[in-house]
PDB file of C-alpha atoms and ligand atoms in Angstrom:
ATOM      1  CA  MET J   1     -45.059 -13.805  15.568  1.00 38.00           C
ATOM      2  CA  THR J   2     -47.582 -11.614  13.843  1.00 38.00           C
ATOM      3  CA  SER J   3     -47.351  -9.403  10.803  1.00 40.00           C
ATOM      4  CA  SER J   4     -49.085  -6.142  10.155  1.00 41.00           C
ATOM      5  CA  THR J   5     -48.764  -6.556   6.421  1.00 41.00           C
ATOM      6  CA  THR J   6     -52.242  -7.770   5.713  1.00 45.00           C
ATOM      7  CA  GLU J   7     -52.191  -6.361   2.122  1.00 60.00           C
ATOM      8  CA  LEU J   8     -49.359  -8.749   0.944  1.00 77.00           C
ATOM      9  CA  THR J   9     -49.693  -9.630  -2.690  1.00 78.00           C
ATOM     10  CA  THR J  10     -49.518 -13.438  -2.790  1.00 84.00           C
ATOM     11  CA  THR J  11     -49.845 -14.198  -6.469  1.00 86.00           C
ATOM     12  CA  THR J  12     -48.898 -12.530  -9.736  1.00 87.00           C
ATOM     13  CA  SER J  13     -49.143 -13.177 -13.489  1.00 87.00           C
ATOM     14  CA  ALA J  14     -47.304 -12.009 -16.596  1.00 86.00           C
ATOM     15  CA  ALA J  15     -50.273  -9.673 -17.400  1.00 88.00           C
ATOM     16  CA  THR J  16     -50.089  -7.829 -14.010  1.00 94.00           C
ATOM     17  CA  LEU J  17     -46.412  -8.386 -13.149  1.00 96.00           C
ATOM     18  CA  TYR J  18     -45.241  -4.758 -12.922  1.00 97.00           C
ATOM     19  CA  GLU J  19     -48.322  -3.552 -11.016  1.00 97.00           C
ATOM     20  CA  ASP J  20     -47.905  -6.485  -8.708  1.00 97.00           C
ATOM     21  CA  LEU J  21     -44.198  -5.720  -8.305  1.00 98.00           C
ATOM     22  CA  ALA J  22     -45.043  -2.194  -7.136  1.00 98.00           C
ATOM     23  CA  GLU J  23     -47.480  -3.636  -4.603  1.00 98.00           C
ATOM     24  CA  ILE J  24     -44.917  -6.162  -3.448  1.00 98.00           C
ATOM     25  CA  SER J  25     -42.381  -3.343  -3.037  1.00 98.00           C
ATOM     26  CA  SER J  26     -44.911  -1.387  -0.973  1.00 98.00           C
ATOM     27  CA  ALA J  27     -45.640  -4.447   1.221  1.00 98.00           C
ATOM     28  CA  LEU J  28     -41.959  -5.124   1.661  1.00 98.00           C
ATOM     29  CA  TYR J  29     -41.350  -1.608   2.943  1.00 98.00           C
ATOM     30  CA  LYS J  30     -44.089  -1.901   5.554  1.00 98.00           C
ATOM     31  CA  LYS J  31     -43.037  -5.394   6.510  1.00 98.00           C
ATOM     32  CA  ALA J  32     -39.352  -4.483   6.972  1.00 98.00           C
ATOM     33  CA  LEU J  33     -40.292  -1.624   9.305  1.00 98.00           C
ATOM     34  CA  THR J  34     -42.816  -3.545  11.375  1.00 98.00           C
ATOM     35  CA  ASP J  35     -41.905  -7.298  11.358  1.00 97.00           C
ATOM     36  CA  LEU J  36     -38.373  -7.835  12.530  1.00 98.00           C
ATOM     37  CA  PRO J  37     -36.659 -11.082  11.319  1.00 98.00           C
ATOM     38  CA  PRO J  38     -36.743 -14.069  13.698  1.00 98.00           C
ATOM     39  CA  ASP J  39     -32.940 -14.081  14.092  1.00 98.00           C
ATOM     40  CA  VAL J  40     -33.027 -10.453  15.282  1.00 98.00           C
ATOM     41  CA  ARG J  41     -35.786 -11.178  17.683  1.00 98.00           C
ATOM     42  CA  GLY J  42     -33.848 -14.167  18.992  1.00 98.00           C
ATOM     43  CA  ALA J  43     -30.652 -12.112  19.403  1.00 98.00           C
ATOM     44  CA  VAL J  44     -32.460  -9.373  21.314  1.00 98.00           C
ATOM     45  CA  SER J  45     -33.975 -11.928  23.641  1.00 97.00           C
ATOM     46  CA  ALA J  46     -30.710 -13.756  24.209  1.00 98.00           C
ATOM     47  CA  ALA J  47     -29.007 -10.428  25.054  1.00 98.00           C
ATOM     48  CA  GLN J  48     -31.862  -9.533  27.397  1.00 97.00           C
ATOM     49  CA  ASN J  49     -31.131 -12.730  29.341  1.00 96.00           C
ATOM     50  CA  ARG J  50     -27.406 -11.995  29.486  1.00 96.00           C
ATOM     51  CA  GLU J  51     -27.488  -8.355  30.512  1.00 97.00           C
ATOM     52  CA  SER J  52     -28.411  -6.613  33.812  1.00 96.00           C
ATOM     53  CA  GLY J  53     -28.891  -3.075  35.085  1.00 97.00           C
ATOM     54  CA  LEU J  54     -29.227  -0.281  32.522  1.00 96.00           C
ATOM     55  CA  ALA J  55     -28.270  -2.490  29.605  1.00 97.00           C
ATOM     56  CA  ARG J  56     -31.051  -4.884  30.533  1.00 97.00           C
ATOM     57  CA  ARG J  57     -33.552  -2.052  30.749  1.00 97.00           C
ATOM     58  CA  ARG J  58     -32.574  -0.826  27.270  1.00 97.00           C
ATOM     59  CA  LEU J  59     -33.117  -4.338  25.855  1.00 98.00           C
ATOM     60  CA  ASP J  60     -36.516  -4.433  27.712  1.00 98.00           C
ATOM     61  CA  VAL J  61     -37.425  -1.233  25.815  1.00 97.00           C
ATOM     62  CA  MET J  62     -36.474  -2.912  22.483  1.00 98.00           C
ATOM     63  CA  VAL J  63     -38.535  -5.975  23.263  1.00 97.00           C
ATOM     64  CA  ASN J  64     -41.504  -3.736  24.097  1.00 97.00           C
ATOM     65  CA  ALA J  65     -41.063  -1.835  20.806  1.00 97.00           C
ATOM     66  CA  ILE J  66     -41.124  -5.113  18.965  1.00 98.00           C
ATOM     67  CA  GLY J  67     -44.277  -6.185  20.765  1.00 97.00           C
ATOM     68  CA  THR J  68     -46.047  -2.890  20.198  1.00 97.00           C
ATOM     69  CA  SER J  69     -45.249  -3.072  16.506  1.00 97.00           C
ATOM     70  CA  ASP J  70     -46.616  -6.592  16.300  1.00 97.00           C
ATOM     71  CA  ARG J  71     -49.835  -5.572  18.029  1.00 97.00           C
ATOM     72  CA  THR J  72     -50.509  -2.200  16.351  1.00 97.00           C
ATOM     73  CA  GLY J  73     -48.540  -2.108  13.064  1.00 95.00           C
ATOM     74  CA  ILE J  74     -46.631   1.044  14.306  1.00 96.00           C
ATOM     75  CA  ILE J  75     -43.064   0.935  12.938  1.00 97.00           C
ATOM     76  CA  VAL J  76     -40.497  -0.358  15.412  1.00 97.00           C
ATOM     77  CA  CYS J  77     -38.337   2.754  15.220  1.00 96.00           C
ATOM     78  CA  GLN J  78     -39.199   6.190  13.833  1.00 94.00           C
ATOM     79  CA  ASP J  79     -36.560   6.080  11.130  1.00 97.00           C
ATOM     80  CA  THR J  80     -38.003   4.934   7.766  1.00 98.00           C
ATOM     81  CA  GLY J  81     -34.461   4.657   6.440  1.00 98.00           C
ATOM     82  CA  ILE J  82     -33.040   4.872   2.933  1.00 98.00           C
ATOM     83  CA  CYS J  83     -34.321   1.983   0.871  1.00 98.00           C
ATOM     84  CA  VAL J  84     -31.756  -0.404  -0.612  1.00 98.00           C
ATOM     85  CA  PHE J  85     -32.865  -3.381  -2.698  1.00 98.00           C
ATOM     86  CA  PHE J  86     -30.853  -6.489  -3.438  1.00 98.00           C
ATOM     87  CA  VAL J  87     -32.512  -8.208  -6.443  1.00 98.00           C
ATOM     88  CA  ARG J  88     -31.574 -11.618  -7.723  1.00 98.00           C
ATOM     89  CA  ILE J  89     -33.053 -12.359 -11.168  1.00 98.00           C
ATOM     90  CA  GLY J  90     -33.129 -15.946 -12.378  1.00 98.00           C
ATOM     91  CA  THR J  91     -32.041 -16.232 -15.984  1.00 98.00           C
ATOM     92  CA  GLU J  92     -35.198 -18.319 -16.672  1.00 97.00           C
ATOM     93  CA  PHE J  93     -37.538 -15.614 -15.164  1.00 97.00           C
ATOM     94  CA  ALA J  94     -38.840 -13.228 -17.821  1.00 96.00           C
ATOM     95  CA  VAL J  95     -38.650  -9.616 -16.533  1.00 97.00           C
ATOM     96  CA  ASN J  96     -37.853  -6.288 -18.000  1.00 97.00           C
ATOM     97  CA  GLY J  97     -35.118  -4.858 -15.719  1.00 97.00           C
ATOM     98  CA  ALA J  98     -35.979  -1.186 -16.257  1.00 97.00           C
ATOM     99  CA  ARG J  99     -39.664  -1.725 -15.519  1.00 98.00           C
ATOM    100  CA  LEU J 100     -38.755  -3.846 -12.465  1.00 98.00           C
ATOM    101  CA  ILE J 101     -36.712  -1.054 -11.004  1.00 98.00           C
ATOM    102  CA  ALA J 102     -39.422   1.539 -11.845  1.00 98.00           C
ATOM    103  CA  ALA J 103     -41.966  -0.707 -10.048  1.00 98.00           C
ATOM    104  CA  LEU J 104     -39.800  -1.069  -6.921  1.00 98.00           C
ATOM    105  CA  ARG J 105     -39.414   2.693  -6.747  1.00 98.00           C
ATOM    106  CA  ASP J 106     -43.189   3.248  -7.281  1.00 98.00           C
ATOM    107  CA  GLY J 107     -43.931   0.821  -4.439  1.00 98.00           C
ATOM    108  CA  ILE J 108     -41.714   2.745  -1.998  1.00 98.00           C
ATOM    109  CA  ALA J 109     -43.623   5.971  -2.879  1.00 98.00           C
ATOM    110  CA  ARG J 110     -47.035   4.213  -2.570  1.00 98.00           C
ATOM    111  CA  ALA J 111     -46.141   2.790   0.857  1.00 98.00           C
ATOM    112  CA  THR J 112     -45.044   6.210   2.041  1.00 98.00           C
ATOM    113  CA  VAL J 113     -48.476   7.668   1.357  1.00 98.00           C
ATOM    114  CA  ARG J 114     -50.479   4.516   2.182  1.00 98.00           C
ATOM    115  CA  TYR J 115     -48.894   4.019   5.673  1.00 97.00           C
ATOM    116  CA  SER J 116     -48.147   7.674   6.382  1.00 97.00           C
ATOM    117  CA  LEU J 117     -44.421   6.994   6.629  1.00 98.00           C
ATOM    118  CA  ARG J 118     -41.997   9.822   7.287  1.00 97.00           C
ATOM    119  CA  SER J 119     -40.162  10.757   4.074  1.00 97.00           C
ATOM    120  CA  SER J 120     -36.517  10.550   4.947  1.00 97.00           C
ATOM    121  CA  ILE J 121     -35.033  11.273   1.545  1.00 98.00           C
ATOM    122  CA  VAL J 122     -33.745  14.695   0.424  1.00 98.00           C
ATOM    123  CA  HIS J 123     -31.545  16.274  -2.257  1.00 98.00           C
ATOM    124  CA  PRO J 124     -27.987  16.290  -0.927  1.00 98.00           C
ATOM    125  CA  LEU J 125     -27.441  20.012  -1.417  1.00 98.00           C
ATOM    126  CA  THR J 126     -30.805  21.722  -1.375  1.00 98.00           C
ATOM    127  CA  ARG J 127     -32.234  19.234   1.184  1.00 98.00           C
ATOM    128  CA  GLU J 128     -35.470  19.316  -0.879  1.00 98.00           C
ATOM    129  CA  ASN J 129     -37.885  16.469   0.131  1.00 98.00           C
ATOM    130  CA  ASP J 130     -40.666  15.476  -2.193  1.00 97.00           C
ATOM    131  CA  GLN J 131     -42.315  13.337   0.541  1.00 98.00           C
ATOM    132  CA  SER J 132     -42.011  10.040  -1.417  1.00 98.00           C
ATOM    133  CA  ASN J 133     -38.977   8.380   0.187  1.00 98.00           C
ATOM    134  CA  THR J 134     -37.499   8.294  -3.372  1.00 98.00           C
ATOM    135  CA  GLY J 135     -35.343  10.595  -5.464  1.00 98.00           C
ATOM    136  CA  ARG J 136     -32.520  10.506  -7.902  1.00 98.00           C
ATOM    137  CA  GLY J 137     -30.666   7.266  -7.204  1.00 98.00           C
ATOM    138  CA  VAL J 138     -33.055   6.203  -4.410  1.00 98.00           C
ATOM    139  CA  PRO J 139     -34.025   3.484  -3.791  1.00 98.00           C
ATOM    140  CA  VAL J 140     -30.607   2.000  -4.400  1.00 98.00           C
ATOM    141  CA  VAL J 141     -31.016  -1.229  -6.404  1.00 98.00           C
ATOM    142  CA  HIS J 142     -28.319  -3.863  -6.610  1.00 98.00           C
ATOM    143  CA  VAL J 143     -28.915  -6.584  -9.273  1.00 98.00           C
ATOM    144  CA  ASP J 144     -27.443 -10.080  -9.553  1.00 98.00           C
ATOM    145  CA  PHE J 145     -28.295 -12.780 -11.983  1.00 98.00           C
ATOM    146  CA  VAL J 146     -28.710 -16.440 -11.012  1.00 98.00           C
ATOM    147  CA  ASP J 147     -27.969 -18.838 -13.826  1.00 98.00           C
ATOM    148  CA  GLY J 148     -30.735 -21.363 -14.423  1.00 98.00           C
ATOM    149  CA  ALA J 149     -33.104 -20.100 -11.685  1.00 98.00           C
ATOM    150  CA  ASP J 150     -36.725 -19.483 -12.620  1.00 97.00           C
ATOM    151  CA  ASN J 151     -37.612 -17.027  -9.875  1.00 98.00           C
ATOM    152  CA  LEU J 152     -37.145 -13.399  -8.856  1.00 98.00           C
ATOM    153  CA  ASP J 153     -35.889 -12.686  -5.346  1.00 98.00           C
ATOM    154  CA  ILE J 154     -36.248  -9.204  -3.880  1.00 98.00           C
ATOM    155  CA  LEU J 155     -34.675  -8.223  -0.559  1.00 98.00           C
ATOM    156  CA  LEU J 156     -35.356  -4.794   0.906  1.00 98.00           C
ATOM    157  CA  LEU J 157     -33.197  -3.045   3.534  1.00 98.00           C
ATOM    158  CA  PRO J 158     -34.520   0.331   4.625  1.00 98.00           C
ATOM    159  CA  LYS J 159     -31.374   1.325   6.274  1.00 98.00           C
ATOM    160  CA  GLY J 160     -31.524   3.665   9.274  1.00 97.00           C
ATOM    161  CA  SER J 161     -29.267   6.719   9.216  1.00 98.00           C
ATOM    162  CA  GLY J 162     -27.930   6.289  12.722  1.00 97.00           C
ATOM    163  CA  SER J 163     -26.107   3.111  11.646  1.00 97.00           C
ATOM    164  CA  GLU J 164     -25.462   4.040   7.995  1.00 98.00           C
ATOM    165  CA  ASN J 165     -23.690   7.193   9.204  1.00 98.00           C
ATOM    166  CA  MET J 166     -21.262   4.886  10.979  1.00 97.00           C
ATOM    167  CA  SER J 167     -19.739   3.547   7.835  1.00 98.00           C
ATOM    168  CA  PHE J 168     -15.925   3.420   7.323  1.00 98.00           C
ATOM    169  CA  LEU J 169     -13.547   2.607   4.538  1.00 98.00           C
ATOM    170  CA  LYS J 170      -9.772   2.339   4.519  1.00 98.00           C
ATOM    171  CA  MET J 171      -7.384   1.462   1.760  1.00 98.00           C
ATOM    172  CA  LEU J 172      -4.854  -0.488   3.832  1.00 98.00           C
ATOM    173  CA  THR J 173      -1.659  -1.783   2.331  1.00 98.00           C
ATOM    174  CA  PRO J 174      -0.900  -5.463   1.952  1.00 98.00           C
ATOM    175  CA  ALA J 175       1.867  -5.002   4.582  1.00 98.00           C
ATOM    176  CA  ASP J 176      -0.911  -4.083   7.112  1.00 98.00           C
ATOM    177  CA  GLY J 177      -2.136  -7.682   6.745  1.00 96.00           C
ATOM    178  CA  GLN J 178      -4.857  -9.214   8.926  1.00 96.00           C
ATOM    179  CA  ALA J 179      -3.636  -7.351  11.973  1.00 98.00           C
ATOM    180  CA  GLY J 180      -4.352  -4.065  10.187  1.00 98.00           C
ATOM    181  CA  ILE J 181      -7.784  -5.266   9.212  1.00 98.00           C
ATOM    182  CA  LYS J 182      -8.670  -6.219  12.780  1.00 98.00           C
ATOM    183  CA  LYS J 183      -7.394  -2.942  14.176  1.00 98.00           C
ATOM    184  CA  PHE J 184      -9.360  -0.933  11.635  1.00 98.00           C
ATOM    185  CA  VAL J 185     -12.608  -2.793  12.466  1.00 98.00           C
ATOM    186  CA  LEU J 186     -12.129  -2.348  16.214  1.00 98.00           C
ATOM    187  CA  ASP J 187     -11.161   1.331  15.801  1.00 98.00           C
ATOM    188  CA  SER J 188     -14.323   1.858  13.735  1.00 98.00           C
ATOM    189  CA  VAL J 189     -16.565   0.242  16.364  1.00 98.00           C
ATOM    190  CA  VAL J 190     -14.972   2.331  19.105  1.00 98.00           C
ATOM    191  CA  ALA J 191     -15.447   5.519  16.952  1.00 98.00           C
ATOM    192  CA  ALA J 192     -19.096   4.619  16.335  1.00 98.00           C
ATOM    193  CA  GLY J 193     -19.730   4.088  20.074  1.00 98.00           C
ATOM    194  CA  PRO J 194     -23.490   4.410  20.877  1.00 98.00           C
ATOM    195  CA  LYS J 195     -24.416   6.197  17.593  1.00 98.00           C
ATOM    196  CA  PRO J 196     -25.486   3.109  15.559  1.00 98.00           C
ATOM    197  CA  CYS J 197     -27.862   1.998  18.343  1.00 98.00           C
ATOM    198  CA  PRO J 198     -26.123  -1.169  19.549  1.00 98.00           C
ATOM    199  CA  PRO J 199     -26.289  -4.100  19.843  1.00 98.00           C
ATOM    200  CA  THR J 200     -25.263  -4.090  16.217  1.00 98.00           C
ATOM    201  CA  VAL J 201     -24.356  -6.407  13.402  1.00 98.00           C
ATOM    202  CA  VAL J 202     -20.903  -5.341  12.143  1.00 98.00           C
ATOM    203  CA  GLY J 203     -20.562  -5.892   8.401  1.00 98.00           C
ATOM    204  CA  ILE J 204     -17.021  -6.083   7.013  1.00 98.00           C
ATOM    205  CA  GLY J 205     -16.043  -5.824   3.360  1.00 98.00           C
ATOM    206  CA  LEU J 206     -12.666  -7.218   2.352  1.00 98.00           C
ATOM    207  CA  GLY J 207     -10.932  -6.722  -0.982  1.00 98.00           C
ATOM    208  CA  GLY J 208     -12.326  -5.584  -4.279  1.00 98.00           C
ATOM    209  CA  THR J 209     -12.169  -1.913  -5.211  1.00 98.00           C
ATOM    210  CA  ALA J 210     -13.086   0.949  -2.865  1.00 98.00           C
ATOM    211  CA  ASP J 211     -16.712   0.903  -3.976  1.00 98.00           C
ATOM    212  CA  GLU J 212     -17.070  -2.864  -4.126  1.00 98.00           C
ATOM    213  CA  CYS J 213     -15.532  -3.191  -0.687  1.00 98.00           C
ATOM    214  CA  ALA J 214     -18.109  -0.861   0.784  1.00 98.00           C
ATOM    215  CA  ALA J 215     -20.906  -2.682  -0.949  1.00 98.00           C
ATOM    216  CA  LEU J 216     -19.651  -6.001   0.452  1.00 98.00           C
ATOM    217  CA  ALA J 217     -19.697  -4.619   3.921  1.00 98.00           C
ATOM    218  CA  LYS J 218     -23.370  -3.772   3.580  1.00 98.00           C
ATOM    219  CA  ARG J 219     -24.233  -7.099   2.009  1.00 98.00           C
ATOM    220  CA  ALA J 220     -22.507  -8.761   4.955  1.00 98.00           C
ATOM    221  CA  THR J 221     -24.975  -7.231   7.463  1.00 98.00           C
ATOM    222  CA  LEU J 222     -27.829  -8.988   5.641  1.00 98.00           C
ATOM    223  CA  ARG J 223     -26.754 -12.472   6.585  1.00 98.00           C
ATOM    224  CA  PRO J 224     -29.018 -13.828   9.317  1.00 98.00           C
ATOM    225  CA  ILE J 225     -27.501 -13.573  12.824  1.00 98.00           C
ATOM    226  CA  GLY J 226     -26.073 -16.980  13.854  1.00 93.00           C
ATOM    227  CA  GLU J 227     -24.851 -17.981  10.374  1.00 98.00           C
ATOM    228  CA  PRO J 228     -21.063 -17.824  10.209  1.00 98.00           C
ATOM    229  CA  HIS J 229     -19.309 -17.479   6.884  1.00 98.00           C
ATOM    230  CA  PRO J 230     -19.036 -20.871   5.175  1.00 98.00           C
ATOM    231  CA  GLU J 231     -15.263 -20.524   4.760  1.00 98.00           C
ATOM    232  CA  PRO J 232     -13.428 -21.382   8.011  1.00 98.00           C
ATOM    233  CA  GLU J 233     -10.766 -18.606   7.622  1.00 98.00           C
ATOM    234  CA  ILE J 234     -13.451 -15.939   7.347  1.00 98.00           C
ATOM    235  CA  ALA J 235     -15.596 -17.516  10.032  1.00 98.00           C
ATOM    236  CA  GLU J 236     -12.665 -17.460  12.366  1.00 98.00           C
ATOM    237  CA  LEU J 237     -12.027 -13.746  11.693  1.00 98.00           C
ATOM    238  CA  GLU J 238     -15.714 -13.034  12.384  1.00 98.00           C
ATOM    239  CA  ALA J 239     -15.721 -14.951  15.703  1.00 98.00           C
ATOM    240  CA  GLY J 240     -12.486 -13.328  16.894  1.00 98.00           C
ATOM    241  CA  LEU J 241     -13.668  -9.838  16.122  1.00 98.00           C
ATOM    242  CA  LEU J 242     -17.044 -10.426  17.791  1.00 98.00           C
ATOM    243  CA  GLU J 243     -15.341 -11.546  20.960  1.00 98.00           C
ATOM    244  CA  ALA J 244     -13.050  -8.507  20.919  1.00 98.00           C
ATOM    245  CA  ILE J 245     -15.927  -6.087  20.157  1.00 98.00           C
ATOM    246  CA  ASN J 246     -17.973  -7.427  23.047  1.00 98.00           C
ATOM    247  CA  GLN J 247     -15.095  -6.833  25.417  1.00 98.00           C
ATOM    248  CA  LEU J 248     -15.175  -3.111  24.567  1.00 97.00           C
ATOM    249  CA  GLY J 249     -18.042  -2.501  27.037  1.00 97.00           C
ATOM    250  CA  VAL J 250     -20.072  -0.175  24.771  1.00 98.00           C
ATOM    251  CA  GLY J 251     -23.206  -2.314  25.406  1.00 98.00           C
ATOM    252  CA  PRO J 252     -26.835  -1.800  24.447  1.00 98.00           C
ATOM    253  CA  GLN J 253     -27.388   1.829  23.281  1.00 97.00           C
ATOM    254  CA  GLY J 254     -23.948   2.619  24.714  1.00 97.00           C
ATOM    255  CA  LEU J 255     -24.918   2.166  28.310  1.00 96.00           C
ATOM    256  CA  GLY J 256     -22.333  -0.470  29.066  1.00 97.00           C
ATOM    257  CA  GLY J 257     -22.637  -4.226  29.010  1.00 97.00           C
ATOM    258  CA  VAL J 258     -21.290  -7.305  27.326  1.00 97.00           C
ATOM    259  CA  THR J 259     -23.466  -7.069  24.165  1.00 98.00           C
ATOM    260  CA  THR J 260     -22.110  -4.451  21.902  1.00 98.00           C
ATOM    261  CA  SER J 261     -22.775  -6.576  18.812  1.00 98.00           C
ATOM    262  CA  PHE J 262     -24.924  -9.554  18.025  1.00 98.00           C
ATOM    263  CA  ALA J 263     -22.646 -10.649  15.164  1.00 98.00           C
ATOM    264  CA  VAL J 264     -19.690  -9.781  12.968  1.00 98.00           C
ATOM    265  CA  HIS J 265     -20.196 -10.812   9.308  1.00 98.00           C
ATOM    266  CA  ALA J 266     -17.596 -10.495   6.574  1.00 98.00           C
ATOM    267  CA  GLU J 267     -17.794 -10.856   2.797  1.00 98.00           C
ATOM    268  CA  TYR J 268     -14.818 -10.650   0.461  1.00 98.00           C
ATOM    269  CA  ALA J 269     -13.760 -10.299  -3.145  1.00 98.00           C
ATOM    270  CA  TYR J 270     -10.271 -10.760  -4.594  1.00 98.00           C
ATOM    271  CA  THR J 271      -8.277  -7.541  -4.885  1.00 98.00           C
ATOM    272  CA  HIS J 272      -5.147  -6.042  -6.470  1.00 98.00           C
ATOM    273  CA  ILE J 273      -1.647  -7.227  -5.370  1.00 98.00           C
ATOM    274  CA  SER J 274      -0.792  -3.750  -4.050  1.00 98.00           C
ATOM    275  CA  MET J 275      -4.212  -3.155  -2.283  1.00 98.00           C
ATOM    276  CA  ASN J 276      -5.888  -4.295   0.954  1.00 98.00           C
ATOM    277  CA  PRO J 277      -9.202  -2.440   1.241  1.00 98.00           C
ATOM    278  CA  VAL J 278     -11.444  -2.962   4.227  1.00 98.00           C
ATOM    279  CA  ALA J 279     -14.844  -1.427   4.859  1.00 98.00           C
ATOM    280  CA  VAL J 280     -17.185  -1.475   7.888  1.00 98.00           C
ATOM    281  CA  ASN J 281     -20.943  -1.047   7.575  1.00 98.00           C
ATOM    282  CA  ILE J 282     -22.968  -1.343  10.793  1.00 98.00           C
ATOM    283  CA  GLN J 283     -26.562  -2.423  11.211  1.00 98.00           C
ATOM    284  CA  CYS J 284     -28.451  -1.310  14.294  1.00 98.00           C
ATOM    285  CA  TRP J 285     -30.341  -3.505  16.743  1.00 98.00           C
ATOM    286  CA  ARG J 286     -33.532  -3.193  14.644  1.00 97.00           C
ATOM    287  CA  GLY J 287     -31.951  -5.335  11.866  1.00 97.00           C
ATOM    288  CA  GLU J 288     -34.787  -4.554   9.439  1.00 96.00           C
ATOM    289  CA  ARG J 289     -35.045  -6.519   6.221  1.00 98.00           C
ATOM    290  CA  ALA J 290     -37.871  -8.122   4.228  1.00 98.00           C
ATOM    291  CA  ARG J 291     -37.802 -10.538   1.250  1.00 98.00           C
ATOM    292  CA  ALA J 292     -40.235 -11.558  -1.454  1.00 98.00           C
ATOM    293  CA  THR J 293     -39.628 -14.449  -3.780  1.00 98.00           C
ATOM    294  CA  ILE J 294     -41.783 -14.562  -6.981  1.00 97.00           C
ATOM    295  CA  HIS J 295     -41.950 -18.035  -8.346  1.00 96.00           C
ATOM    296  CA  ALA J 296     -42.438 -19.108 -11.935  1.00 94.00           C
ATOM    297  CA  ASP J 297     -46.015 -20.235 -11.164  1.00 94.00           C
ATOM    298  CA  GLY J 298     -46.937 -16.757  -9.893  1.00 95.00           C
ATOM    299  CA  ARG J 299     -46.744 -17.499  -6.142  1.00 96.00           C
ATOM    300  CA  VAL J 300     -45.252 -14.772  -4.032  1.00 97.00           C
ATOM    301  CA  GLU J 301     -43.496 -15.937  -0.869  1.00 97.00           C
ATOM    302  CA  TYR J 302     -42.559 -13.514   1.838  1.00 98.00           C
ATOM    303  CA  GLY J 303     -39.663 -13.870   4.292  1.00 97.00           C
ATOM    304  CA  TYR J 304     -36.595 -12.088   5.584  1.00 97.00           C
TER     305      TYR J 304
HETATM  306  S1  LIG F 401     -29.948   3.420  13.963  1.00 80.72           S
HETATM  307 FE1  LIG F 401     -31.656   1.972  13.838  1.00 80.72          FE
HETATM  308  S2  LIG F 401     -32.551   1.835  15.895  1.00 80.72           S
HETATM  309 FE2  LIG F 401     -31.230   3.683  15.804  1.00 80.72          FE
HETATM  310  S3  LIG F 401     -32.638   5.357  15.209  1.00 80.72           S
HETATM  311 FE3  LIG F 401     -31.801   4.562  13.315  1.00 80.72          FE
HETATM  312  S4  LIG F 401     -33.216   2.949  12.619  1.00 80.72           S
HETATM  313 FE4  LIG F 401     -33.666   3.435  14.738  1.00 80.72          FE
END
């Protein structure tokens, strides 16, 4: 596997931390759009071997797009997405949160100019586009703290609109139970049809509040394909839904076949006794994500 991100920042120091963070953010954006994670590559290849006819031909096109990106650095798909960061700050890692978020935003704008990326971000009413792939509230940045850790972990998801538009939330009642959850997920995948560019990863959020449930569904799509949830009850729900989804016959790009989804991933939070929220967030076949871990000694490690 090759990477086109030759400008990756590989070390940092306290003196240059925020400038380096902006460069890391820029590198992550390019990496996510051009260097698909190994689990996604493996899932596309496995589906290619399973399918035939039109479905197989669509998967051949996907494999070719990955290869072209590896060779040339051209992004795998034309959609530069809407950038969402998931940041985990170790409590032993000294960082100013406001400057960190500003640096991440700056990096997205730098990458947009540096790599001539399409700016996909607009004002929701005026549709004004300042050609930076940033704007009020964008990039979205989720922050978690890790007690005792001495590193900073930054995961970037530049989410494509085709799949993000296929997002669903329903405030079920407790009486709807697990059957209601399963029905809602299957109905959502049927409603999405070919629009999220299948084969997909179907992320499911369970519990919490309406907003937390939707966020959990997106987080669920980030788990590498092939890693079931560690809790057996959730893993069983994931496996059962994946089997049911792949019997729907939607197939790669909606052209029919046995691979509508590569995986179903669920994450949950406890909820109110009179609530049963469920959310669906779908990731397209491209499965773009890139990660940088900044260690206490200044090393910067890139991954997915
Ligand atoms: S949904 Fe994914 S594969 Fe489809 S156009 Fe958008 S980014 Fe590309």
